[in-house]
């Protein structure tokens, strides 16, 4: 039985160009279906309002792109087009590269590339993505216009001699569109993983020529999922530097932080295995943890829901005498936490780095699917002995009573020293 609308539309059009662009807009089309409900944060809605601060920053960036393009011409370094906020000093520049962000995804305030025609196209695309009806994305005339505009961007990028494309992911329209352009230029594209992967699939982050990951263990998981070994390169992550080899973790029940599951689906990652979550699961998770903690005499605990979830919506369901909303920055919150109990999240690594114990609580169905609707992947699948993980309330209670400790050295299994030398070997 057909269960996924976008897949059905792609499979049932005879227009080759329309197949291409329906695939390119897969995520943005999903937004029409999944991400306008009350439990999703307004900041994640398709038609979200932009703040005055965002608009002023955008105006400043666009003005710089149009009026101050001099750096692009004066630099003798090899130029790359990038949507990644990488440190220029001691990394890219030392390797002989200079990074320019595109006007359709400006990063920072300098070295933004694009002309007036591209800016007008980008603003029109943003208006369309945020406001237009679903059906307008299916029009073949629109797909033909996009194909024509690709030639404008391609000519610009060739003229300015961009040697590579660096992206955060390949799932969104702009990424797919740009990867397609760089393939026509016969120049490499790279995707940088931006967290512990929650899914390893050939349908996610496999369009670029190379995938840059944090560690050998993550690379091995991608290879097991079917990625070509030569495609996946280990580069570490710039946010984590000079990490100590060992660290004593604090772990007690005095100031507990809970990281619940995300029960939000704002788009499908794959064409197969469509995920449909019950939005109340984030609340259920918190009640399960509360039941265990109250048995241990805990009177209060803080919780921190995923940014995509409407915080007020969640809070309205909770025991407000027990749960306190965590509103600090993650770093500040972890700094005074005595223990973190959480779902499958990159926060695991942040917690250990801050010197705090992390107990993973990952309730599963009999088929191995967790509360978020996915099968857990390393290190949350039980294959990692260094991680304390429990699958039901009885196991969680036992781990807390005996103060089970995750091994800090797990950090070094999933984060290696940051090194972009591989870019020098590939980009010519």
Short mmCIF file of C-alpha atoms in Angstrom, two decimals:
data_model
loop_
_atom_site.label_atom_id
_atom_site.label_comp_id
_atom_site.label_asym_id
_atom_site.label_seq_id
_atom_site.Cartn_x
_atom_site.Cartn_y
_atom_site.Cartn_z
CA UNK A 1 0.00 0.00 0.00
CA UNK A 2 1.20 3.51 -0.83
CA UNK A 3 1.85 5.40 2.41
CA UNK A 4 4.05 8.33 1.39
CA UNK A 5 2.65 11.11 -0.78
CA UNK A 6 5.92 12.52 -2.15
CA UNK A 7 7.12 9.08 -3.22
CA UNK A 8 3.80 8.41 -4.97
CA UNK A 9 3.93 11.71 -6.88
CA UNK A 10 7.50 11.10 -8.07
CA UNK A 11 6.76 7.57 -9.19
CA UNK A 12 3.64 8.62 -11.07
CA UNK A 13 4.92 11.49 -13.19
CA UNK A 14 6.28 10.86 -16.68
CA UNK A 15 8.18 14.16 -16.68
CA UNK A 16 11.85 13.43 -15.98
CA UNK A 17 12.55 17.02 -14.93
CA UNK A 18 9.60 16.97 -12.54
CA UNK A 19 10.90 13.75 -10.96
CA UNK A 20 14.18 15.53 -10.33
CA UNK A 21 12.69 18.62 -8.71
CA UNK A 22 10.04 16.82 -6.68
CA UNK A 23 12.95 14.87 -5.21
CA UNK A 24 14.90 18.11 -4.65
CA UNK A 25 11.90 19.60 -2.78
CA UNK A 26 11.14 16.44 -0.80
CA UNK A 27 11.76 18.00 2.62
CA UNK A 28 10.10 21.32 1.78
CA UNK A 29 7.03 19.45 0.50
CA UNK A 30 6.99 17.41 3.69
CA UNK A 31 6.71 20.65 5.64
CA UNK A 32 3.25 21.22 4.14
CA UNK A 33 2.17 17.93 5.68
CA UNK A 34 3.99 17.60 9.00
CA UNK A 35 5.26 20.78 10.57
CA UNK A 36 2.46 23.22 11.24
CA UNK A 37 0.92 21.61 14.35
CA UNK A 38 0.69 23.23 17.75
CA UNK A 39 3.25 20.93 19.42
CA UNK A 40 5.99 22.09 17.02
CA UNK A 41 7.87 25.26 17.89
CA UNK A 42 6.88 28.21 15.70
CA UNK A 43 10.54 28.69 14.84
CA UNK A 44 10.35 25.38 12.94
CA UNK A 45 7.13 26.08 11.03
CA UNK A 46 7.25 26.41 7.27
CA UNK A 47 5.68 29.88 7.42
CA UNK A 48 7.54 31.04 10.52
CA UNK A 49 7.83 34.78 11.08
CA UNK A 50 11.34 36.21 11.03
CA UNK A 51 12.43 38.52 13.83
CA UNK A 52 13.59 42.10 13.35
CA UNK A 53 17.09 40.99 14.33
CA UNK A 54 17.09 38.29 11.62
CA UNK A 55 15.84 40.74 8.99
CA UNK A 56 18.46 43.35 9.90
CA UNK A 57 21.25 40.76 9.81
CA UNK A 58 20.01 39.50 6.44
CA UNK A 59 19.93 43.04 5.04
CA UNK A 60 23.49 43.63 6.24
CA UNK A 61 24.68 40.35 4.71
CA UNK A 62 22.96 40.95 1.36
CA UNK A 63 24.35 44.50 1.20
CA UNK A 64 27.88 43.23 1.86
CA UNK A 65 27.49 40.57 -0.81
CA UNK A 66 26.43 43.11 -3.43
CA UNK A 67 28.71 46.03 -2.51
CA UNK A 68 31.82 44.48 -0.95
CA UNK A 69 32.89 41.50 -3.08
CA UNK A 70 36.56 42.57 -3.15
CA UNK A 71 37.90 39.69 -1.03
CA UNK A 72 36.83 37.24 -3.68
CA UNK A 73 39.10 38.83 -6.23
CA UNK A 74 42.11 39.72 -4.08
CA UNK A 75 42.66 36.38 -2.39
CA UNK A 76 45.19 34.02 -3.94
CA UNK A 77 43.85 31.14 -1.86
CA UNK A 78 41.78 28.37 -3.41
CA UNK A 79 38.12 29.38 -3.22
CA UNK A 80 35.39 27.10 -1.83
CA UNK A 81 31.68 27.77 -1.53
CA UNK A 82 30.50 26.84 1.95
CA UNK A 83 27.44 26.90 4.23
CA UNK A 84 29.58 25.66 7.13
CA UNK A 85 30.75 28.02 9.86
CA UNK A 86 34.32 26.73 10.01
CA UNK A 87 37.15 28.62 11.70
CA UNK A 88 39.22 30.24 8.95
CA UNK A 89 42.38 30.59 11.01
CA UNK A 90 44.50 27.54 11.68
CA UNK A 91 42.28 25.40 9.43
CA UNK A 92 41.13 26.50 5.99
CA UNK A 93 43.60 29.32 5.43
CA UNK A 94 46.52 27.21 6.63
CA UNK A 95 45.51 24.61 4.06
CA UNK A 96 45.41 27.21 1.30
CA UNK A 97 41.62 27.76 1.15
CA UNK A 98 39.32 30.73 1.53
CA UNK A 99 35.65 30.11 2.23
CA UNK A 100 32.78 32.14 0.75
CA UNK A 101 29.18 31.55 1.73
CA UNK A 102 26.45 31.88 -0.92
CA UNK A 103 23.98 34.74 -0.80
CA UNK A 104 21.22 32.12 -0.46
CA UNK A 105 22.83 30.87 2.79
CA UNK A 106 25.02 33.66 4.17
CA UNK A 107 27.35 32.76 7.05
CA UNK A 108 28.76 35.59 9.12
CA UNK A 109 29.11 39.11 7.75
CA UNK A 110 31.95 38.88 5.24
CA UNK A 111 32.92 36.88 2.16
CA UNK A 112 29.32 36.41 0.97
CA UNK A 113 29.02 35.69 -2.73
CA UNK A 114 26.13 36.42 -5.06
CA UNK A 115 24.71 38.97 -7.46
CA UNK A 116 21.43 40.89 -7.51
CA UNK A 117 19.76 38.36 -9.79
CA UNK A 118 20.62 35.52 -7.41
CA UNK A 119 19.38 37.52 -4.43
CA UNK A 120 16.03 38.18 -6.14
CA UNK A 121 15.77 34.47 -6.99
CA UNK A 122 16.59 33.49 -3.40
CA UNK A 123 14.04 35.87 -1.86
CA UNK A 124 11.40 34.59 -4.26
CA UNK A 125 12.28 30.99 -3.38
CA UNK A 126 12.01 31.74 0.34
CA UNK A 127 8.61 33.32 -0.15
CA UNK A 128 7.48 30.33 -2.20
CA UNK A 129 8.75 27.75 0.29
CA UNK A 130 7.16 29.52 3.24
CA UNK A 131 3.83 30.56 1.74
CA UNK A 132 2.89 28.90 -1.56
CA UNK A 133 0.42 26.06 -1.86
CA UNK A 134 1.70 22.53 -2.24
CA UNK A 135 0.34 22.13 -5.77
CA UNK A 136 2.42 25.01 -7.16
CA UNK A 137 5.59 22.97 -6.49
CA UNK A 138 4.32 20.31 -8.89
CA UNK A 139 4.11 22.58 -11.95
CA UNK A 140 6.47 21.54 -14.74
CA UNK A 141 6.90 25.19 -15.81
CA UNK A 142 8.38 25.96 -12.39
CA UNK A 143 10.81 23.04 -12.77
CA UNK A 144 11.89 24.33 -16.18
CA UNK A 145 12.59 27.77 -14.67
CA UNK A 146 14.75 26.21 -11.98
CA UNK A 147 16.72 24.30 -14.59
CA UNK A 148 17.38 27.53 -16.48
CA UNK A 149 18.49 29.37 -13.34
CA UNK A 150 20.94 26.59 -12.55
CA UNK A 151 22.86 27.68 -15.62
CA UNK A 152 23.16 31.21 -14.23
CA UNK A 153 24.64 29.92 -10.97
CA UNK A 154 26.88 27.46 -12.77
CA UNK A 155 28.32 30.23 -14.95
CA UNK A 156 28.97 32.38 -11.88
CA UNK A 157 30.67 29.60 -9.95
CA UNK A 158 32.86 28.62 -12.90
CA UNK A 159 33.87 32.23 -13.51
CA UNK A 160 34.83 32.74 -9.86
CA UNK A 161 36.56 29.36 -9.89
CA UNK A 162 35.01 27.76 -6.82
CA UNK A 163 36.83 24.45 -6.44
CA UNK A 164 34.49 22.71 -3.98
CA UNK A 165 31.16 22.89 -2.16
CA UNK A 166 30.87 22.39 1.62
CA UNK A 167 27.42 21.72 3.10
CA UNK A 168 25.78 20.84 6.43
CA UNK A 169 23.47 18.23 4.89
CA UNK A 170 22.14 17.08 1.55
CA UNK A 171 18.47 16.84 2.57
CA UNK A 172 17.17 20.32 1.69
CA UNK A 173 16.38 21.87 -1.69
CA UNK A 174 19.27 24.34 -1.76
CA UNK A 175 21.77 21.58 -0.95
CA UNK A 176 20.50 19.20 -3.63
CA UNK A 177 20.30 22.01 -6.19
CA UNK A 178 23.89 23.09 -5.44
CA UNK A 179 25.33 19.57 -5.42
CA UNK A 180 23.79 19.13 -8.85
CA UNK A 181 25.55 22.28 -10.07
CA UNK A 182 28.95 21.21 -8.75
CA UNK A 183 28.55 17.79 -10.35
CA UNK A 184 28.06 19.59 -13.68
CA UNK A 185 31.27 21.52 -12.90
CA UNK A 186 33.02 18.23 -12.09
CA UNK A 187 34.10 19.65 -8.73
CA UNK A 188 33.71 17.87 -5.39
CA UNK A 189 31.00 18.42 -2.82
CA UNK A 190 31.30 17.63 0.89
CA UNK A 191 28.74 17.16 3.66
CA UNK A 192 29.88 17.66 7.27
CA UNK A 193 27.97 15.63 9.83
CA UNK A 194 26.69 18.03 12.50
CA UNK A 195 25.94 15.61 15.34
CA UNK A 196 25.81 11.97 16.32
CA UNK A 197 23.81 10.43 13.46
CA UNK A 198 20.38 9.23 14.51
CA UNK A 199 20.04 7.27 11.30
CA UNK A 200 22.50 5.58 8.94
CA UNK A 201 20.94 5.24 5.52
CA UNK A 202 21.98 5.51 1.88
CA UNK A 203 19.06 7.93 1.50
CA UNK A 204 20.57 10.50 3.87
CA UNK A 205 23.74 12.56 3.21
CA UNK A 206 24.80 10.32 0.34
CA UNK A 207 24.40 12.76 -2.59
CA UNK A 208 27.64 14.63 -2.06
CA UNK A 209 30.93 13.22 -3.28
CA UNK A 210 32.28 13.00 0.27
CA UNK A 211 30.89 12.72 3.77
CA UNK A 212 33.05 14.15 6.57
CA UNK A 213 32.48 12.56 9.99
CA UNK A 214 33.72 12.92 13.55
CA UNK A 215 35.38 9.57 14.15
CA UNK A 216 36.41 6.19 12.80
CA UNK A 217 33.52 4.57 14.67
CA UNK A 218 31.00 6.78 12.92
CA UNK A 219 32.69 6.00 9.60
CA UNK A 220 32.38 2.28 10.28
CA UNK A 221 28.65 2.66 10.91
CA UNK A 222 28.21 4.45 7.59
CA UNK A 223 30.14 1.70 5.81
CA UNK A 224 27.88 -0.93 7.42
CA UNK A 225 24.92 1.02 6.04
CA UNK A 226 26.35 0.66 2.52
CA UNK A 227 28.45 3.80 2.01
CA UNK A 228 31.61 3.43 -0.06
CA UNK A 229 34.57 3.48 2.37
CA UNK A 230 36.48 5.94 0.19
CA UNK A 231 33.58 8.41 0.36
CA UNK A 232 33.57 8.75 4.17
CA UNK A 233 36.44 10.77 5.64
CA UNK A 234 37.22 11.30 9.35
CA UNK A 235 37.90 14.96 10.22
CA UNK A 236 36.71 15.38 13.82
CA UNK A 237 34.75 18.50 14.77
CA UNK A 238 36.02 22.08 15.36
CA UNK A 239 33.77 22.63 18.39
CA UNK A 240 35.56 19.93 20.35
CA UNK A 241 39.28 20.66 20.77
CA UNK A 242 41.99 19.48 23.15
CA UNK A 243 39.67 17.15 25.02
CA UNK A 244 41.26 15.52 28.10
CA UNK A 245 41.96 11.82 27.80
CA UNK A 246 40.36 11.07 31.15
CA UNK A 247 37.87 12.83 33.41
CA UNK A 248 36.07 12.02 36.66
CA UNK A 249 32.32 12.42 36.23
CA UNK A 250 30.00 13.76 38.90
CA UNK A 251 26.90 11.65 39.40
CA UNK A 252 24.20 12.06 42.04
CA UNK A 253 20.49 12.87 42.31
CA UNK A 254 20.79 16.44 43.62
CA UNK A 255 20.27 18.35 40.33
CA UNK A 256 19.08 16.06 37.54
CA UNK A 257 18.54 17.16 33.93
CA UNK A 258 16.25 15.12 31.65
CA UNK A 259 16.65 15.11 27.85
CA UNK A 260 13.39 13.55 26.57
CA UNK A 261 12.77 12.02 23.17
CA UNK A 262 11.63 14.25 20.34
CA UNK A 263 8.12 13.30 19.26
CA UNK A 264 8.21 15.68 16.30
CA UNK A 265 8.27 14.67 12.66
CA UNK A 266 8.69 17.76 10.48
CA UNK A 267 9.88 15.77 7.47
CA UNK A 268 10.64 12.22 6.39
CA UNK A 269 14.30 11.26 6.07
CA UNK A 270 13.67 8.37 3.69
CA UNK A 271 11.25 7.36 0.96
CA UNK A 272 10.76 4.02 2.67
CA UNK A 273 9.85 3.35 6.33
CA UNK A 274 7.62 6.37 6.78
CA UNK A 275 7.71 7.51 10.43
CA UNK A 276 4.49 8.71 12.03
CA UNK A 277 5.02 9.70 15.68
CA UNK A 278 2.47 10.17 18.43
CA UNK A 279 3.17 13.73 19.54
CA UNK A 280 2.51 12.87 23.20
CA UNK A 281 5.55 10.57 23.44
CA UNK A 282 7.79 13.38 24.72
CA UNK A 283 5.34 13.77 27.62
CA UNK A 284 5.10 10.01 28.21
CA UNK A 285 8.90 9.81 28.37
CA UNK A 286 9.02 12.50 31.06
CA UNK A 287 6.32 10.78 33.12
CA UNK A 288 8.21 7.48 32.93
CA UNK A 289 11.38 9.13 34.27
CA UNK A 290 9.41 11.00 36.93
CA UNK A 291 7.90 7.73 38.22
CA UNK A 292 11.37 6.26 38.72
CA UNK A 293 12.85 9.38 40.30
CA UNK A 294 10.02 9.73 42.82
CA UNK A 295 10.68 6.15 43.98
CA UNK A 296 14.21 7.30 44.78
CA UNK A 297 13.00 10.30 46.75
CA UNK A 298 13.68 12.97 44.12
CA UNK A 299 11.31 15.92 44.56
CA UNK A 300 12.32 18.10 41.59
CA UNK A 301 14.04 17.68 38.23
CA UNK A 302 14.76 19.87 35.24
CA UNK A 303 13.93 18.90 31.65
CA UNK A 304 15.11 20.20 28.31
CA UNK A 305 12.98 19.36 25.25
CA UNK A 306 14.31 19.46 21.69
CA UNK A 307 14.23 23.01 20.21
CA UNK A 308 11.71 21.87 17.59
CA UNK A 309 9.08 21.21 20.28
CA UNK A 310 6.74 23.88 21.60
CA UNK A 311 7.92 24.24 25.20
CA UNK A 312 4.60 25.64 26.46
CA UNK A 313 2.70 22.75 24.89
CA UNK A 314 4.86 20.19 26.69
CA UNK A 315 4.79 22.01 30.04
CA UNK A 316 0.98 22.08 30.07
CA UNK A 317 0.94 18.25 30.28
CA UNK A 318 3.49 17.88 33.10
CA UNK A 319 3.40 17.69 36.88
CA UNK A 320 4.49 21.27 37.44
CA UNK A 321 5.28 20.61 41.10
CA UNK A 322 7.96 18.15 39.94
CA UNK A 323 9.31 19.38 36.61
CA UNK A 324 11.16 22.63 36.02
CA UNK A 325 11.72 23.94 32.52
CA UNK A 326 15.41 24.33 31.73
CA UNK A 327 15.88 27.70 30.02
CA UNK A 328 19.65 28.14 30.26
CA UNK A 329 22.14 27.58 27.50
CA UNK A 330 23.09 23.93 27.24
CA UNK A 331 26.61 24.67 28.46
CA UNK A 332 25.39 26.58 31.53
CA UNK A 333 22.78 23.94 32.30
CA UNK A 334 25.28 21.09 32.18
CA UNK A 335 27.77 23.06 34.25
CA UNK A 336 25.64 22.65 37.38
CA UNK A 337 23.84 19.38 36.55
CA UNK A 338 24.66 16.45 38.82
CA UNK A 339 23.37 13.80 36.37
CA UNK A 340 21.72 13.67 32.95
CA UNK A 341 19.11 11.09 31.99
CA UNK A 342 18.39 11.26 28.30
CA UNK A 343 17.34 9.86 25.00
CA UNK A 344 19.51 9.19 21.94
CA UNK A 345 21.19 12.56 21.48
CA UNK A 346 24.50 14.29 20.79
CA UNK A 347 23.93 15.85 24.22
CA UNK A 348 25.52 12.60 25.48
CA UNK A 349 28.91 13.86 24.33
CA UNK A 350 28.34 17.42 25.56
CA UNK A 351 27.43 16.01 28.98
CA UNK A 352 30.51 13.82 29.31
CA UNK A 353 32.77 16.66 28.13
CA UNK A 354 31.29 18.86 30.90
CA UNK A 355 32.20 16.16 33.43
CA UNK A 356 28.68 14.86 34.10
CA UNK A 357 27.40 11.27 34.03
CA UNK A 358 24.85 10.40 31.31
CA UNK A 359 22.36 7.53 31.66
CA UNK A 360 20.65 6.73 28.36
CA UNK A 361 16.98 5.80 28.75
CA UNK A 362 15.66 4.36 25.50
CA UNK A 363 12.35 2.44 25.82
CA UNK A 364 11.77 0.14 22.84
CA UNK A 365 9.00 -1.88 21.26
CA UNK A 366 9.45 -5.63 20.69
CA UNK A 367 10.64 -4.97 17.12
CA UNK A 368 13.49 -2.79 18.43
CA UNK A 369 11.92 0.54 17.43
CA UNK A 370 12.33 3.26 20.06
CA UNK A 371 9.88 5.95 21.15
CA UNK A 372 11.01 8.27 18.34
CA UNK A 373 10.01 5.65 15.77
CA UNK A 374 13.53 4.61 14.75
CA UNK A 375 15.79 1.66 15.41
CA UNK A 376 18.62 2.85 17.62
CA UNK A 377 22.09 3.12 16.13
CA UNK A 378 25.54 3.16 17.81
CA UNK A 379 26.29 4.04 20.52
CA UNK A 380 22.63 3.74 21.61
CA UNK A 381 21.90 0.28 20.20
CA UNK A 382 23.47 -1.71 23.05
CA UNK A 383 26.70 -2.39 21.18
CA UNK A 384 28.73 0.09 23.25
CA UNK A 385 29.73 -1.28 26.66
CA UNK A 386 31.01 2.11 27.83
CA UNK A 387 27.52 3.66 27.69
CA UNK A 388 25.06 2.96 30.51
CA UNK A 389 21.76 2.40 28.70
CA UNK A 390 18.44 1.06 29.96
CA UNK A 391 15.30 0.10 28.08
CA UNK A 392 12.57 0.21 30.73
CA UNK A 393 11.78 1.84 34.06
CA UNK A 394 12.97 -1.12 36.15
CA UNK A 395 16.43 -0.99 34.52
CA UNK A 396 16.57 2.79 34.96
CA UNK A 397 15.74 2.50 38.65
CA UNK A 398 18.42 -0.15 39.14
CA UNK A 399 21.09 1.92 37.38
CA UNK A 400 20.26 4.98 39.46
CA UNK A 401 20.23 3.07 42.74
CA UNK A 402 23.68 1.63 42.04
CA UNK A 403 24.96 4.88 40.47
CA UNK A 404 25.95 3.23 37.18
CA UNK A 405 28.58 5.30 35.37
CA UNK A 406 29.09 5.83 31.67
CA UNK A 407 32.79 5.73 30.79
CA UNK A 408 34.08 9.20 29.88
CA UNK A 409 36.50 7.71 27.33
CA UNK A 410 33.44 7.04 25.13
CA UNK A 411 33.96 10.66 24.02
CA UNK A 412 37.16 9.72 22.23
CA UNK A 413 35.43 6.83 20.46
CA UNK A 414 33.13 9.33 18.73
CA UNK A 415 35.20 12.52 18.51
CA UNK A 416 38.70 12.56 17.06
CA UNK A 417 41.06 15.52 16.80
CA UNK A 418 39.91 18.08 14.24
CA UNK A 419 41.95 17.85 11.04
CA UNK A 420 40.86 19.05 7.59
CA UNK A 421 44.02 17.96 5.79
CA UNK A 422 41.92 15.59 3.68
CA UNK A 423 40.44 18.61 1.90
CA UNK A 424 43.89 19.52 0.63
CA UNK A 425 44.27 16.03 -0.78
CA UNK A 426 40.93 16.13 -2.65
CA UNK A 427 40.36 19.74 -3.72
CA UNK A 428 42.57 20.75 -6.62
#
